[in-house]
Coordinates of C-alpha atoms in Angstrom, one line a residue:
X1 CA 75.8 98.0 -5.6
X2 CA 73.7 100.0 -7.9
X3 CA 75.9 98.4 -10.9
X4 CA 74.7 95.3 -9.6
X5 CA 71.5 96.1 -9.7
X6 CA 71.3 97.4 -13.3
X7 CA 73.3 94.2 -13.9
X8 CA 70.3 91.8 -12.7
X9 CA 67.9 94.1 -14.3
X10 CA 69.8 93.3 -17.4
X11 CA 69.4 89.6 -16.8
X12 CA 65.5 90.0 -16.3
X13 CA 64.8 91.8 -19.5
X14 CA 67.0 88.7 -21.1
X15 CA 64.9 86.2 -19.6
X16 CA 61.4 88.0 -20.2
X17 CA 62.5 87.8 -24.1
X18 CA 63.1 84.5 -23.7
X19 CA 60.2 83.0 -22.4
X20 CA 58.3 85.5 -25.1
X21 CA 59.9 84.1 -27.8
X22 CA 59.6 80.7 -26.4
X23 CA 55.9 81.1 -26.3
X24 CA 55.9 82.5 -29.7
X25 CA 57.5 79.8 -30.9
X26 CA 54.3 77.0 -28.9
X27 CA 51.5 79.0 -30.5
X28 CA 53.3 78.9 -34.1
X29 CA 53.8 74.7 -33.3
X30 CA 49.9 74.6 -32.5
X31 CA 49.2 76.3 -35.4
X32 CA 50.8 74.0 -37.2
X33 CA 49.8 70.7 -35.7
X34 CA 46.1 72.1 -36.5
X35 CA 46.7 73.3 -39.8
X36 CA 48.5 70.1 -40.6
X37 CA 45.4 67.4 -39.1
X38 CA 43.1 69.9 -41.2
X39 CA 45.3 69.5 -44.4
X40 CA 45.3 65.4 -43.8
X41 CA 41.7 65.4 -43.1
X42 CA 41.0 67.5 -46.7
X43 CA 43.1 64.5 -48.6
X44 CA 41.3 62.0 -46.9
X45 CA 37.7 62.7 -48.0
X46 CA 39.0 64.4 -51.3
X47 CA 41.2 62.1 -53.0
X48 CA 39.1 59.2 -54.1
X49 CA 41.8 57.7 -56.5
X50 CA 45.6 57.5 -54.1
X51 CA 45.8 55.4 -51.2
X52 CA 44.9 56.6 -47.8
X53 CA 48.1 56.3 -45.6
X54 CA 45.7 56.7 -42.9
X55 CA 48.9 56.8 -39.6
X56 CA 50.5 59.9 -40.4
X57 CA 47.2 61.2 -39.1
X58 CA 46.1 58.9 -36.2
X59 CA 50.1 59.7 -34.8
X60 CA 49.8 63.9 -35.0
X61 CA 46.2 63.7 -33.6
X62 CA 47.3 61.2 -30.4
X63 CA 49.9 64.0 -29.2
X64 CA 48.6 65.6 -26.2
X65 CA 49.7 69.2 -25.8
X66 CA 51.2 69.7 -22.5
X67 CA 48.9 72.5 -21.7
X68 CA 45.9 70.0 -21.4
X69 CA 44.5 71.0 -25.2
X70 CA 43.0 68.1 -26.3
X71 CA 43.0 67.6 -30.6
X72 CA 39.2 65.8 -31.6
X73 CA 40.9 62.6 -33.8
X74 CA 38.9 62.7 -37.4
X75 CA 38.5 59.3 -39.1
X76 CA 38.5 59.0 -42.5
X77 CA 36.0 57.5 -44.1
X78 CA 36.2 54.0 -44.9
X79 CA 36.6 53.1 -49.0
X80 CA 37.3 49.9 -50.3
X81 CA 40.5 51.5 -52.0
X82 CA 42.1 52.2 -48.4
X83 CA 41.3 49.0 -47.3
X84 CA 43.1 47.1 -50.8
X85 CA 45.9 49.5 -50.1
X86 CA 46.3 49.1 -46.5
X87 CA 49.4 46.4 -45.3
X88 CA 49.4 44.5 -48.5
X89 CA 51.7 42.2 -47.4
X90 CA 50.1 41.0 -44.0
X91 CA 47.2 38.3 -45.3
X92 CA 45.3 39.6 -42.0
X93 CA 44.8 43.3 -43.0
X94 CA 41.9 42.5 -46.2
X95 CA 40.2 40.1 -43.9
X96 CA 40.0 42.0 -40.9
X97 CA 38.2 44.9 -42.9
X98 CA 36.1 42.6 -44.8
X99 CA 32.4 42.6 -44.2
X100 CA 31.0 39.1 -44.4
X101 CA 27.3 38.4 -44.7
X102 CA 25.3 38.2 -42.0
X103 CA 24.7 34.9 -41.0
X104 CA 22.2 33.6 -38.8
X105 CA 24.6 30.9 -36.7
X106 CA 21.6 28.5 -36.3
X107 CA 21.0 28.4 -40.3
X108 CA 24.2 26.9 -40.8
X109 CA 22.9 24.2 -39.3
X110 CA 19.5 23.8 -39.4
X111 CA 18.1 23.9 -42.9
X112 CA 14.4 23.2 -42.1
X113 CA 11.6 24.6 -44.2
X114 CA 9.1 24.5 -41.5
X115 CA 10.4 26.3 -38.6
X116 CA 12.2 24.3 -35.7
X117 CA 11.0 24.5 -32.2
X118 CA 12.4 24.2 -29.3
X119 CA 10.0 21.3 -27.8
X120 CA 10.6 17.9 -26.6
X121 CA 10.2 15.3 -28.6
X122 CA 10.5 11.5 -28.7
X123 CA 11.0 8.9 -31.0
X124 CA 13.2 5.4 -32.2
X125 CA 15.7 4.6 -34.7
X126 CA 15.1 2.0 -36.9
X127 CA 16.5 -0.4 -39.3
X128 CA 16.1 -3.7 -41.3
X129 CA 17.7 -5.5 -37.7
X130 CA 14.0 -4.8 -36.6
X131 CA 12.2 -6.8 -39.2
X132 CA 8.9 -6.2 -40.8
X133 CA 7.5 -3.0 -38.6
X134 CA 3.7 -2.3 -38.4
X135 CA 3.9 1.1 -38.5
X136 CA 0.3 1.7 -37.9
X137 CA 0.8 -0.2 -34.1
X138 CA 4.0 2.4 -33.9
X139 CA 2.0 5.3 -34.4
X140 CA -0.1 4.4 -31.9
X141 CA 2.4 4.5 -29.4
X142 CA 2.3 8.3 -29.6
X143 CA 5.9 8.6 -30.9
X144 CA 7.0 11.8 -32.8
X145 CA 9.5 10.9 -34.9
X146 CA 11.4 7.9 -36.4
X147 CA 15.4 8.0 -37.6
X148 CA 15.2 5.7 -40.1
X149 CA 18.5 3.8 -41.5
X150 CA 18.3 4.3 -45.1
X151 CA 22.1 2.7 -46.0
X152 CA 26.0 2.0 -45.2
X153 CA 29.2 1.3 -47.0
X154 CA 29.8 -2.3 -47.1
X155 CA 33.5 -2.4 -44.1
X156 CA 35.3 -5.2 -46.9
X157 CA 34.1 -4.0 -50.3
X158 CA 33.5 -0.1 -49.4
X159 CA 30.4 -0.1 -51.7
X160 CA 27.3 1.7 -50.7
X161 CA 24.0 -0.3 -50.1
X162 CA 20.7 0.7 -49.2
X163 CA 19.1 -0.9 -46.4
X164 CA 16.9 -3.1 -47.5
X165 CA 13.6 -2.1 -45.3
X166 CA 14.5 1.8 -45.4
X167 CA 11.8 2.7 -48.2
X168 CA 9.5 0.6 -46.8
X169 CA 10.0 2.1 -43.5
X170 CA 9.7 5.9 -44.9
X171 CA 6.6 5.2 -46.7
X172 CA 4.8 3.4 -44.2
X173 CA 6.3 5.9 -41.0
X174 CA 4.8 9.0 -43.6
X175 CA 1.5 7.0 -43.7
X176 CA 0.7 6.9 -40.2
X177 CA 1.6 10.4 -39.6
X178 CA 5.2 9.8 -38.0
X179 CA 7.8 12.0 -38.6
X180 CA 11.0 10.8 -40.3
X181 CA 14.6 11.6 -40.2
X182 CA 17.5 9.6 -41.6
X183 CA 20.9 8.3 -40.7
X184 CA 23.9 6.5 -42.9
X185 CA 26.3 3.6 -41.4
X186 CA 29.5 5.6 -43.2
X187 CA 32.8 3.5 -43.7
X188 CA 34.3 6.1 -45.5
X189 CA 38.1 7.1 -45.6
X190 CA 38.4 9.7 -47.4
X191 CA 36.3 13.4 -47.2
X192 CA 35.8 12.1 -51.0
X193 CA 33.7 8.8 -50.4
X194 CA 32.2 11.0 -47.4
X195 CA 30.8 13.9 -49.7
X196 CA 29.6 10.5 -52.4
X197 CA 27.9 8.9 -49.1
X198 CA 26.5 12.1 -48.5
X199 CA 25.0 12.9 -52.1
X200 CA 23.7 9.0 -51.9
X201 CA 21.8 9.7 -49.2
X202 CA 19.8 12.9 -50.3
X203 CA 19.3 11.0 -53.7
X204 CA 17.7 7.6 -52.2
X205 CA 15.8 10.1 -49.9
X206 CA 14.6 12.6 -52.4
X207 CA 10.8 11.6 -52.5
X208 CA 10.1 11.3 -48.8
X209 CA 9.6 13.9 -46.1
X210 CA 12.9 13.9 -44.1
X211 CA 11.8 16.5 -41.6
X212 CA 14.2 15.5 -39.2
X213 CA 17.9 15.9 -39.6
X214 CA 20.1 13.4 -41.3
X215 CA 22.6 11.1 -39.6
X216 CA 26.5 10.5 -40.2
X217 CA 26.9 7.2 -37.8
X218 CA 30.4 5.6 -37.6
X219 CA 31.2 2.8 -35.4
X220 CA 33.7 -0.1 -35.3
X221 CA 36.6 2.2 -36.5
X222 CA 38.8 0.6 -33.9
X223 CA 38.3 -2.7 -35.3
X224 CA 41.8 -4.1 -37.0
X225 CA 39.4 -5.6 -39.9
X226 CA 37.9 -2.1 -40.4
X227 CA 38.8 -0.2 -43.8
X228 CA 39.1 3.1 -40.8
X229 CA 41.6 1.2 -38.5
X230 CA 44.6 3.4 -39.4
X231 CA 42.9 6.8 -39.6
X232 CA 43.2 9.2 -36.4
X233 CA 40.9 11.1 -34.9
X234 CA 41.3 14.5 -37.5
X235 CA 41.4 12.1 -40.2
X236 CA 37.7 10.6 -38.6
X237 CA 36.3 14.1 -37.8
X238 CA 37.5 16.0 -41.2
X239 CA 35.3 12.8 -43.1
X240 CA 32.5 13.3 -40.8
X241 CA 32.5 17.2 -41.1
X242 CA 32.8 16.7 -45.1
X243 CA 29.4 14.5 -44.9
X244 CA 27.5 17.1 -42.4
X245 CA 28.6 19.7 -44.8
X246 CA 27.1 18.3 -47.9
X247 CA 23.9 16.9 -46.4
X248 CA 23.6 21.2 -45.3
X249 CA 24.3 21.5 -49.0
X250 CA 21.4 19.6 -50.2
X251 CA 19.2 20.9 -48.0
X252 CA 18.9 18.8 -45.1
X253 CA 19.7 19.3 -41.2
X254 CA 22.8 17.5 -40.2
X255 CA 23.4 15.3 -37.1
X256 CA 26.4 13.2 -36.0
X257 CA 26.1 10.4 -33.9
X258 CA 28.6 8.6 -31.4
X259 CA 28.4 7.3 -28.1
X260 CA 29.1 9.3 -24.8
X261 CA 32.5 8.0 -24.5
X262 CA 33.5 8.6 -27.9
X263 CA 32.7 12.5 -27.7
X264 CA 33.3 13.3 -23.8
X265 CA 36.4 15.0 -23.7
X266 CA 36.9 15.2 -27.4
X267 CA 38.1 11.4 -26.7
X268 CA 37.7 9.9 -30.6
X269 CA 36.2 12.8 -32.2
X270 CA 37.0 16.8 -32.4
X271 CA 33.3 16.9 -31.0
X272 CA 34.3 20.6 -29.6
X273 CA 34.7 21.8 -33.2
X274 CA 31.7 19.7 -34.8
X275 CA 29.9 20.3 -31.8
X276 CA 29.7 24.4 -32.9
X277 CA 28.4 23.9 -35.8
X278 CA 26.5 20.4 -36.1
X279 CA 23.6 19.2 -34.1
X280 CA 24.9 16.6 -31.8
X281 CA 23.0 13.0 -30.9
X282 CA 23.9 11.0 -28.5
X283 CA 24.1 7.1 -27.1
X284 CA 24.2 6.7 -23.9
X285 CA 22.7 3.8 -21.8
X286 CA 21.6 2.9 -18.5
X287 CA 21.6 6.5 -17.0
X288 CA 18.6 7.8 -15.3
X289 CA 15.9 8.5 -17.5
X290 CA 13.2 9.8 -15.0
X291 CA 13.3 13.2 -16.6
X292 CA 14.0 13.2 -20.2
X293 CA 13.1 16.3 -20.4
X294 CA 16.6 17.7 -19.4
X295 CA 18.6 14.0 -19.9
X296 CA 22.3 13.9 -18.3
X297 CA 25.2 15.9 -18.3
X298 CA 27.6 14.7 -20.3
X299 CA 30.1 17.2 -20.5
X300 CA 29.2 18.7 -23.9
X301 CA 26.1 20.2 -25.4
X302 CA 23.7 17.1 -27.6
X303 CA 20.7 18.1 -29.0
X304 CA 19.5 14.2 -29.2
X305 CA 19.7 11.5 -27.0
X306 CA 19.5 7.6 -27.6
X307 CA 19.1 6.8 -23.9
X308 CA 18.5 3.0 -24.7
X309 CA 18.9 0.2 -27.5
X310 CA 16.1 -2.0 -25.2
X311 CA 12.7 -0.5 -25.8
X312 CA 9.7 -2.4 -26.3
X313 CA 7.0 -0.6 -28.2
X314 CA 4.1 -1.7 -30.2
X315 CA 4.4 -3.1 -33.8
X316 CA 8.1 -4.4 -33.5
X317 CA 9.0 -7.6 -32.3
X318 CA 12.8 -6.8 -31.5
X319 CA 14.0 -4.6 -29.2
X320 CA 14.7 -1.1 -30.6
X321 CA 16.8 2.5 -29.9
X322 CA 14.7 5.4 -28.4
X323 CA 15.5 8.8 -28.2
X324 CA 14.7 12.0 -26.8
X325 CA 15.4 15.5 -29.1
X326 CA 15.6 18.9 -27.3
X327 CA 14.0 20.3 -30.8
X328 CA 10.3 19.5 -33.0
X329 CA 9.4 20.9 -36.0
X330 CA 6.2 23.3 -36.2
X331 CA 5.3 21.1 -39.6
X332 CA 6.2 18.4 -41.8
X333 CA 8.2 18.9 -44.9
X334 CA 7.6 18.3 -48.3
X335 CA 9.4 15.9 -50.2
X336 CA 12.3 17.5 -52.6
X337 CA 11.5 15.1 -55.4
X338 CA 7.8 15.2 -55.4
X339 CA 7.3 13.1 -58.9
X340 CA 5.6 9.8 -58.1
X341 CA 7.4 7.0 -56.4
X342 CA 7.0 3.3 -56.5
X343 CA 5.4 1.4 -53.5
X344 CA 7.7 -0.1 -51.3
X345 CA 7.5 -4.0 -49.7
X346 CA 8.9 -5.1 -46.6
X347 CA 12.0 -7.3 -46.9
X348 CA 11.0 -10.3 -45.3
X349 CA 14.5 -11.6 -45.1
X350 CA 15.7 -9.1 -43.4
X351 CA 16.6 -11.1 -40.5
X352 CA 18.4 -14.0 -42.1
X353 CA 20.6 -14.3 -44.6
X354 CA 19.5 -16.8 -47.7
X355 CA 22.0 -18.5 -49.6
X356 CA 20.5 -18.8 -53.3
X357 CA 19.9 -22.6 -54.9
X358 CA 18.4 -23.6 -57.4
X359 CA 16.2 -27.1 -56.7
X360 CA 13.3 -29.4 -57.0
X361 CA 11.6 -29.9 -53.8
X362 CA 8.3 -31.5 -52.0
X363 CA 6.9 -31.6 -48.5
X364 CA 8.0 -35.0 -46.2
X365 CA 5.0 -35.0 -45.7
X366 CA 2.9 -31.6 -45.7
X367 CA 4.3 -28.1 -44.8
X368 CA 2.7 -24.8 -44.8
X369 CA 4.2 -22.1 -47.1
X370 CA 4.1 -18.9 -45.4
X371 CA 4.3 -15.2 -46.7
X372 CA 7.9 -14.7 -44.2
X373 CA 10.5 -16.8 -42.7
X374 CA 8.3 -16.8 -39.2
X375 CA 6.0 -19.0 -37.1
X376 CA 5.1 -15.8 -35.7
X377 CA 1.6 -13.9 -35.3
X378 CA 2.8 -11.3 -37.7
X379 CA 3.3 -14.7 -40.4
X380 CA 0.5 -15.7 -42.6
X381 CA 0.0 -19.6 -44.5
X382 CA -0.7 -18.9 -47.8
X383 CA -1.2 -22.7 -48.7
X384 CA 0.6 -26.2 -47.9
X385 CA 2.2 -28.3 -49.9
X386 CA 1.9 -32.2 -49.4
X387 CA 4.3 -35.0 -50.0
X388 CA 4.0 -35.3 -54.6
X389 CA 3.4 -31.9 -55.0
X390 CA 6.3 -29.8 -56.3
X391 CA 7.9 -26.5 -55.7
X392 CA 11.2 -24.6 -56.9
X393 CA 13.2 -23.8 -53.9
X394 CA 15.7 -20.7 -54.5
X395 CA 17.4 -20.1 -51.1
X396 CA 17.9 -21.5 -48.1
X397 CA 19.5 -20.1 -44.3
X398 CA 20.7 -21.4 -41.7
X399 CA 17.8 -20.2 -39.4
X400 CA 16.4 -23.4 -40.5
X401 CA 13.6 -21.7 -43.3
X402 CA 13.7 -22.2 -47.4
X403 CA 12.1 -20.0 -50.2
X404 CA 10.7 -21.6 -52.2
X405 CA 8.4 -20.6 -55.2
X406 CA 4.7 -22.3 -56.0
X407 CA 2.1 -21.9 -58.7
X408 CA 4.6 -18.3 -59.3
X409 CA 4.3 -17.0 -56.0
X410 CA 7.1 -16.8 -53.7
X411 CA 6.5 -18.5 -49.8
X412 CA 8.6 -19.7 -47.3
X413 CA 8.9 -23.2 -45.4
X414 CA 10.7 -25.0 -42.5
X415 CA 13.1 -26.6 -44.6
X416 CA 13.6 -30.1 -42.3
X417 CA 9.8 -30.5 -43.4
X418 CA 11.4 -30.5 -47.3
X419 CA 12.8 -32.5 -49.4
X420 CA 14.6 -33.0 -52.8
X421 CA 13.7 -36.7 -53.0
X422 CA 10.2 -36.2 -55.3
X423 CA 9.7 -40.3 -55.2
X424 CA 9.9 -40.5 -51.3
X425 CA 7.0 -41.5 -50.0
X426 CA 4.7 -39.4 -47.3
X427 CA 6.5 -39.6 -44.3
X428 CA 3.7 -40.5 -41.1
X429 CA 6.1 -39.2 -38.2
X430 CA 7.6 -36.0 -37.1
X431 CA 10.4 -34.1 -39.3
X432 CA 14.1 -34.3 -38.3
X433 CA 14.1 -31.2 -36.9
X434 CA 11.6 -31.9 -34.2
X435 CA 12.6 -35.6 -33.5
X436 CA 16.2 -36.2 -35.4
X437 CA 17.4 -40.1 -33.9
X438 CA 20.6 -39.3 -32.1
X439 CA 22.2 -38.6 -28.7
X440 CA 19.7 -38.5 -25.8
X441 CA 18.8 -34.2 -25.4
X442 CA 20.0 -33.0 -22.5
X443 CA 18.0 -33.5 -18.9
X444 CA 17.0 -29.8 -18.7
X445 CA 15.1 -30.6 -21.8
X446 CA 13.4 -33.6 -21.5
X447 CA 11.0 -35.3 -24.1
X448 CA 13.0 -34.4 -27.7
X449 CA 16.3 -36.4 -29.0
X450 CA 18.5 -34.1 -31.3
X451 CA 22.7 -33.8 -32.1
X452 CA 25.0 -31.1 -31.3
X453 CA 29.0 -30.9 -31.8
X454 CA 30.1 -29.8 -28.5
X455 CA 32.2 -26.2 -28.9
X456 CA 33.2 -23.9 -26.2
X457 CA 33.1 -20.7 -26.2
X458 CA 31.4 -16.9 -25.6
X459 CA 28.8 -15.7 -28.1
X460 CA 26.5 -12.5 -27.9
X461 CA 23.8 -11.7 -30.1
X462 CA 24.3 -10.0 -33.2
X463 CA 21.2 -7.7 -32.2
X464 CA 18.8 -9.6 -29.9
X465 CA 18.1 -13.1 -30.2
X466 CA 15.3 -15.7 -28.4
X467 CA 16.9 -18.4 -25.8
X468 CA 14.2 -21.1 -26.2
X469 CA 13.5 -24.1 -23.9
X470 CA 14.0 -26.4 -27.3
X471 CA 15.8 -26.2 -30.4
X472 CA 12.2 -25.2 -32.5
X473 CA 10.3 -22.5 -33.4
X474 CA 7.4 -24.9 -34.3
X475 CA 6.7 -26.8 -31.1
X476 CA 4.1 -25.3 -29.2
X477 CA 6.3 -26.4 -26.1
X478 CA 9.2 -24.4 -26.9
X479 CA 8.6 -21.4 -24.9
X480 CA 11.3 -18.0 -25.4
X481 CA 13.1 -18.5 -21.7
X482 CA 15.1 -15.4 -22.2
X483 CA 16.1 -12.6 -24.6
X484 CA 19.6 -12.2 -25.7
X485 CA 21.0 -8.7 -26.5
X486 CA 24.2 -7.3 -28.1
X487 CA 26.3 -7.1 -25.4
X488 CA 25.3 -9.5 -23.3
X489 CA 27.1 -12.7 -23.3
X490 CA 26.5 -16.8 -22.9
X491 CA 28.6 -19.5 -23.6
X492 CA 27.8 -21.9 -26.6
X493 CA 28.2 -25.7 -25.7
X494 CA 27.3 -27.2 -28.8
X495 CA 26.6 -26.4 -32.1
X496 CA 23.7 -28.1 -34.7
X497 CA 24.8 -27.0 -38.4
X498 CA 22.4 -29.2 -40.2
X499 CA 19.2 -27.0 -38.6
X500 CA 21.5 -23.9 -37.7
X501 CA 20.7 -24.4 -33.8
X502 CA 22.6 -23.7 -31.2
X503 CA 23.0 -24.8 -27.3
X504 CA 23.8 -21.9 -24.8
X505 CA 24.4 -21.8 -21.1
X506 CA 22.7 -18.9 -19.8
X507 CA 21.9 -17.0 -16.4
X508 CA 22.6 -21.2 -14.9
X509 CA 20.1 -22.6 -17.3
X510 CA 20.7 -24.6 -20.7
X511 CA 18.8 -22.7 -23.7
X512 CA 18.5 -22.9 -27.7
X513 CA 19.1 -20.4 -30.2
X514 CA 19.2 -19.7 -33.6
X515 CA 22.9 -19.7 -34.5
X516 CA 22.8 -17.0 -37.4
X517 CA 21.4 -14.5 -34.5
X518 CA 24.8 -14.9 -32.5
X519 CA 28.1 -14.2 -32.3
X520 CA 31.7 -15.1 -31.2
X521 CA 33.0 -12.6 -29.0
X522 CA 36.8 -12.3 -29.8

């Protein structure tokens, strides 16, 4: 027994040298895990000129000891040689560690020089569609602002054109203390002819005061005669983004315009991804406009809204867009191009399209000349011309007016009351137009004889047209029955090409309009 005993004591001792040396051996290894995040740390912020390999340390310092010591992790300092020499093959490594500017998101955007606000505001868009404007009637309306069409690529020859009332409209909106923005009818197909639409724009506009943003509006793309028919959706949004991004360049706000449907659901356009960067506006019709305040929800953020193309409003005789914007501006910018600009006339064809002659004419018997194509209150006579006396007429339209030029001024006259035979002599009874001898009128429209090819077919207006109770704008008996809008449709049951008339059935009734106002719906 007792050489058993000295035998375990034996074993004891053993183990006790063990489990010293053991420990030994742990305090050496922490001494040397220590010593050896010390050493890395010293390279780190001493070597300024060798790449960092900055794991070797961030793997010894993430050991836990298993007796609960915990090892502080030291960082090294951050120099732009660790960061070139860091994963050099990964393209993700530089970027991650860059430092961009700071950027102020709603700059990107919004490039006003006198501080955006977050009111609401109202206004209209405008173009030539709504004739001769008096602005001065507009501004009464108490309106903020006015989008104002300044141009468009021609859809069959791709050139760019100016609208023909945008200066006018600028100028005189600036007058009467209106604010304006501007939009572009684009075409383009390429991010190219986008960034050239673009730099058209800001040039045409240079010596105004475009406070409010500028417009990219493209419609019409889905049209088989369209020069866009065959580009998709990215193709569409990529073009739009290109003109945003260069109206931001030359130091305007950017808007893009589409309709509801268009946007909702990213349907025609990536409006998620223009959306985040580009102020949105918005058509969208016959939705309840009791509080514009807040407008609809439509499913995605719009900072605009066109919530009709049907206003009435003071100083415009066709029906025009209005809009809400969830934005104002705290002032009214300055023009870029402040050198002096030339005044600006109304185009008074506007409405109609003249074909150009070249002709000698006198009256039938007497006309007025006027200063525009109207009978309207917003038309003046300048002077009438009687049957001997002579005039040089240089267009004529199918609305039914001439131009003509007298004693060097240029007027305009009902062209049945016109003619080129200077040796006819004065004529004692009505022009053609009012009493032309042929087929007996219609019995909704008793009292006046005139001729009409019968046609059938659906026609809408081009913009808004008047359905009159006779074909004239001259008879005080022809009273405007109804209005006409794009859209809405009738169906044309005969058709006057000498006077550019045309018969329309309409809500049950038969009507008259002026056939260069409507269209054939296909």
């Amino acid at each position: 027994m007792n050489n058993g005993h000295r035998g375990r004591g034996r074993r004891r001792r053993r183990l006790r040298r063990r489990r010293q040396l053991m420990m030994a051996a742990c305090c050496l290894g922490l001494v040397v895990l220590v010593l050896g995040t010390v050493l890395i740390v010293k390279k780190v912020k001493g070597t300024d000129d060798e790449p960092v390999e900055v794991a070797a340390e961030v793997d010894v310092a993430n050991e836990e000891p298993e007796d609960g010591t915990t090892i502080e992790v030291v960082e090294p300092e951050a120099t732009e040689e660790a960061t070139e020499g860091t994963d050099a093959e990964d393209p993700g490594a530089s970027t991650q560690s860059e430092q961009g500017a700071s950027v102020n998101v709603e700059d990107i955007v919004n490039a006003s020089n006198v501080g955006e606000n977050s009111n609401t505001t109202y206004g209209i868009d405008v173009s030539k569609f709504q004739g001769t404007i008096d602005w001065a009637k507009v501004a009464s309306s108490g309106i903020n602002f006015a989008m104002i069409r300044v141009g468009y690529r021609d859809s069959t020859t791709g050139e760019i054109k100016p609208d023909t009332n945008a200066k006018y409209n600028m100028q005189e909106a600036e007058k009467n203390g209106i604010k304006i923005g501007a939009y572009f009818f684009s075409t383009a197909v390429t991010k190219d002819e986008a960034i050239e639409e673009a730099d058209w724009v800001a040039s045409y506009v240079a010596q105004y005061p475009i406070t409010y943003p500028v417009g990219y509006n493209c419609e019409g793309f889905e049209n088989s005669t369209s020069r866009q028919y065959n580009l998709t959706k990215d193709d569409r949004s990529n073009i739009a983004v290109a003109f945003l991004g260069e109206v931001y360049n030359k130091g305007y706000t950017p808007i893009f315009y589409a309709s509801k449907n268009e946007m909702a659901s990213d349907a025609k356009w990536n409006t998620s991804t223009i959306g985040a960067k580009y102020k949105i506006w918005m058509a969208w019709y016959n939705q309840d406009s009791s509080n514009l305040t807040t407008g609809p929800s439509a499913g995605f953020k719009y900072d605009m809204w066109q919530y009709t193309n049907q206003g009435t409003i003071p100083g415009i005789t066709k029906k025009v867009d209005v809009d809400v914007a969830y934005f104002g501006y705290n002032g009214t910018e300055t023009a870029k191009d402040t050198s002096e600009r030339a005044t600006a006339s109304a185009d008074v064809e506007a409405l109609m399209k003249f074909t150009e002659v070249n002709e000698t004419v006198t009256a039938k018997s007497k006309t007025n000349l006027r200063d525009k194509p109207s009978q309207g209150s917003d038309s003046k006579v300048m002077v009438t011309l009687e049957n001997g006396q002579t005039a040089t007429r240089t267009g004529t339209s199918t609305s039914g007016w001439s131009r003509v030029v007298y004693n060097g001024a240029t007027y305009y006259a009902v062209s049945s009351y016109l003619t080129t035979d200077l040796s006819a002599p004065a004529q004692t009874t009505a022009p053609a137009e009012q009493a032309p001898a042929a087929e007996e009128a219609p019995a909704q429209a008793p009292g006046f004889k005139t001729k009409f090819t019968d046609v059938n077919e659906t026609v809408t207006a081009k913009e808004v047209v008047n359905l009159r109770s006779k074909p004239s704008v001259t008879d005080a008996d022809s009273q405007v029955v109804a209005t006409l809008s794009a859209g809405q449709t009738a169906i044309r049951t005969g058709i006057n090409n000498e006077y550019g008339w045309s018969r329309v059935e309409y809500n049950g009734q038969v009507l008259y309009c002026v056939s260069s106002y409507i269209k054939v719906v296909e």
